[in-house]
PDB file of C-alpha atoms in Angstrom:
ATOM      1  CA  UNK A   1     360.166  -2.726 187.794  1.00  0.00           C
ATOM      2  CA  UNK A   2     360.273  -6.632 187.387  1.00  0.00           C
ATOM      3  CA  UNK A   3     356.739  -8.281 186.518  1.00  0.00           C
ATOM      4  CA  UNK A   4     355.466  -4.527 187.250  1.00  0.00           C
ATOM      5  CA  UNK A   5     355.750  -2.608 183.795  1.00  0.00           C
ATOM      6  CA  UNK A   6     358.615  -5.234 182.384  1.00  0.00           C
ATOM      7  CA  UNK A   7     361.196  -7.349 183.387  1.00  0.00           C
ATOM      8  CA  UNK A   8     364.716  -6.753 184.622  1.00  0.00           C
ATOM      9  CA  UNK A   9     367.826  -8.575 182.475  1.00  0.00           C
ATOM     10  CA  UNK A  10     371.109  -9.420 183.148  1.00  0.00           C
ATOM     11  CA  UNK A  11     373.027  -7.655 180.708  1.00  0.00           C
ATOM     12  CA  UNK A  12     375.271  -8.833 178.254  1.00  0.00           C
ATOM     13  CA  UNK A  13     372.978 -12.489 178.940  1.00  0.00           C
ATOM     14  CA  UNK A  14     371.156 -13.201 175.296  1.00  0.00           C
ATOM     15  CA  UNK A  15     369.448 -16.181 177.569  1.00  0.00           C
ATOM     16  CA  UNK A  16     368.186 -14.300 179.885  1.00  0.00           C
ATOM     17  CA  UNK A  17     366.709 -11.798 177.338  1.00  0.00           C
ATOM     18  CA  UNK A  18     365.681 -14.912 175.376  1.00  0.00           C
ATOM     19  CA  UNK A  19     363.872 -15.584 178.715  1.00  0.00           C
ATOM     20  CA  UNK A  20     362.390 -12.207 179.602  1.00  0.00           C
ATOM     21  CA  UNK A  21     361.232 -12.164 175.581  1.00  0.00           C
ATOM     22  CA  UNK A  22     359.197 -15.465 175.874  1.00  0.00           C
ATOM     23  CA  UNK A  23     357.692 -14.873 179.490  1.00  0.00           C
ATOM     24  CA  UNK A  24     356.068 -11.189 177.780  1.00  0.00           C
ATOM     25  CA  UNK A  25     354.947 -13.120 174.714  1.00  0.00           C
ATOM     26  CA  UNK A  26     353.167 -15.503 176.972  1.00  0.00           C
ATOM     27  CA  UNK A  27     351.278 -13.011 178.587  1.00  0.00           C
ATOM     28  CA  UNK A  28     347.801 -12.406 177.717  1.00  0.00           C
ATOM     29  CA  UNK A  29     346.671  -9.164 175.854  1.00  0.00           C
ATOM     30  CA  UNK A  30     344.901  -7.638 178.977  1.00  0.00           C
ATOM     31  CA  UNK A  31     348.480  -8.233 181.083  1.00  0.00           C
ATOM     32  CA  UNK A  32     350.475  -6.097 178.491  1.00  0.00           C
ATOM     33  CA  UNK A  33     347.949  -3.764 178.361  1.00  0.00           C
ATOM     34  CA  UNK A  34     348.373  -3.426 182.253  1.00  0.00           C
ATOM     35  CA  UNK A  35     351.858  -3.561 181.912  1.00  0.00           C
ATOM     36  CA  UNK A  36     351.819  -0.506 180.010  1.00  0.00           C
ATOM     37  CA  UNK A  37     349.845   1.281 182.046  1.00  0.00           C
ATOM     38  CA  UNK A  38     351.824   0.450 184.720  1.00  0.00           C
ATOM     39  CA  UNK A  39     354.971   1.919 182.866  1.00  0.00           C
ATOM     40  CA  UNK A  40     352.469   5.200 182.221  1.00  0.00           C
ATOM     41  CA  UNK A  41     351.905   5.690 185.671  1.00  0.00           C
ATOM     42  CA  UNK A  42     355.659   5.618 186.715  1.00  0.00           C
ATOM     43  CA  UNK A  43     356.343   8.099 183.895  1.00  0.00           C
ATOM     44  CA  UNK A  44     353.892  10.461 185.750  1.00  0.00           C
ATOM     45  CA  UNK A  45     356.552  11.015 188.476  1.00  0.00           C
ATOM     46  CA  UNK A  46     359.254  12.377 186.024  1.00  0.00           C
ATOM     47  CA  UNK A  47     358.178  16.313 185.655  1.00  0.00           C
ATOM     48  CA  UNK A  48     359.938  19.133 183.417  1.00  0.00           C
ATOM     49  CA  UNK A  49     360.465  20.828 187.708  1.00  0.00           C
ATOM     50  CA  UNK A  50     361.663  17.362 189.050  1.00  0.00           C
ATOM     51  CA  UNK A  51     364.018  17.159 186.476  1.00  0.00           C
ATOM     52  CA  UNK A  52     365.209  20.783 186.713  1.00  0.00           C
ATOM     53  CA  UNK A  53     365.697  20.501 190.215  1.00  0.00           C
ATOM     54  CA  UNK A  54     367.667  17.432 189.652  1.00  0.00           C
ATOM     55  CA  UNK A  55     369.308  19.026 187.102  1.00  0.00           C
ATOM     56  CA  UNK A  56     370.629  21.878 189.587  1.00  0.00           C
ATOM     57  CA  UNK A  57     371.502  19.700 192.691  1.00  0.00           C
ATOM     58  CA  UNK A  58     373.503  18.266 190.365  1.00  0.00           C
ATOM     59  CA  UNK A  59     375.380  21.353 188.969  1.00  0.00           C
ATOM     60  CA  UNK A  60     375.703  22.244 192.374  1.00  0.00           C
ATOM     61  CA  UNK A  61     377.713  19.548 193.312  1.00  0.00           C
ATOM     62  CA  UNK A  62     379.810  19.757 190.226  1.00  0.00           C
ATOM     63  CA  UNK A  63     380.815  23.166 191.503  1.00  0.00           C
ATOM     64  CA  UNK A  64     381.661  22.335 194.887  1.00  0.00           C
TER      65      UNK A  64
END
């Protein structure tokens, strides 16, 4: 999520990664840090039975 736990690049534009690269250096150490646990806490969502359920929906609609 932009500014959240990163930031969100155009792709294929080296400036705007340039950009993105610069604006994270610039950060202080205590607004990585927070960045990262930002990026922890999002990860939290992603469980082996929400994936498995995704997984089948999925399948499901393959075989439809």
């Amino acid at each position: 999520q932009d500014g959240y736990n990163g930031y969100i690049v155009n792709a294929g534009d080296a400036k705007d990664l340039g950009d993105a690269m610069l604006r994270y250096t610039l950060l202080s150490d205590d607004q990585r840090n927070e960045m990262s646990i930002n990026s922890y806490r999002l990860s939290l969502q992603f469980t082996p039975k929400r994936w498995a359920t995704y997984f089948y929906e999925r399948i499901k609609e393959l075989i439809k």
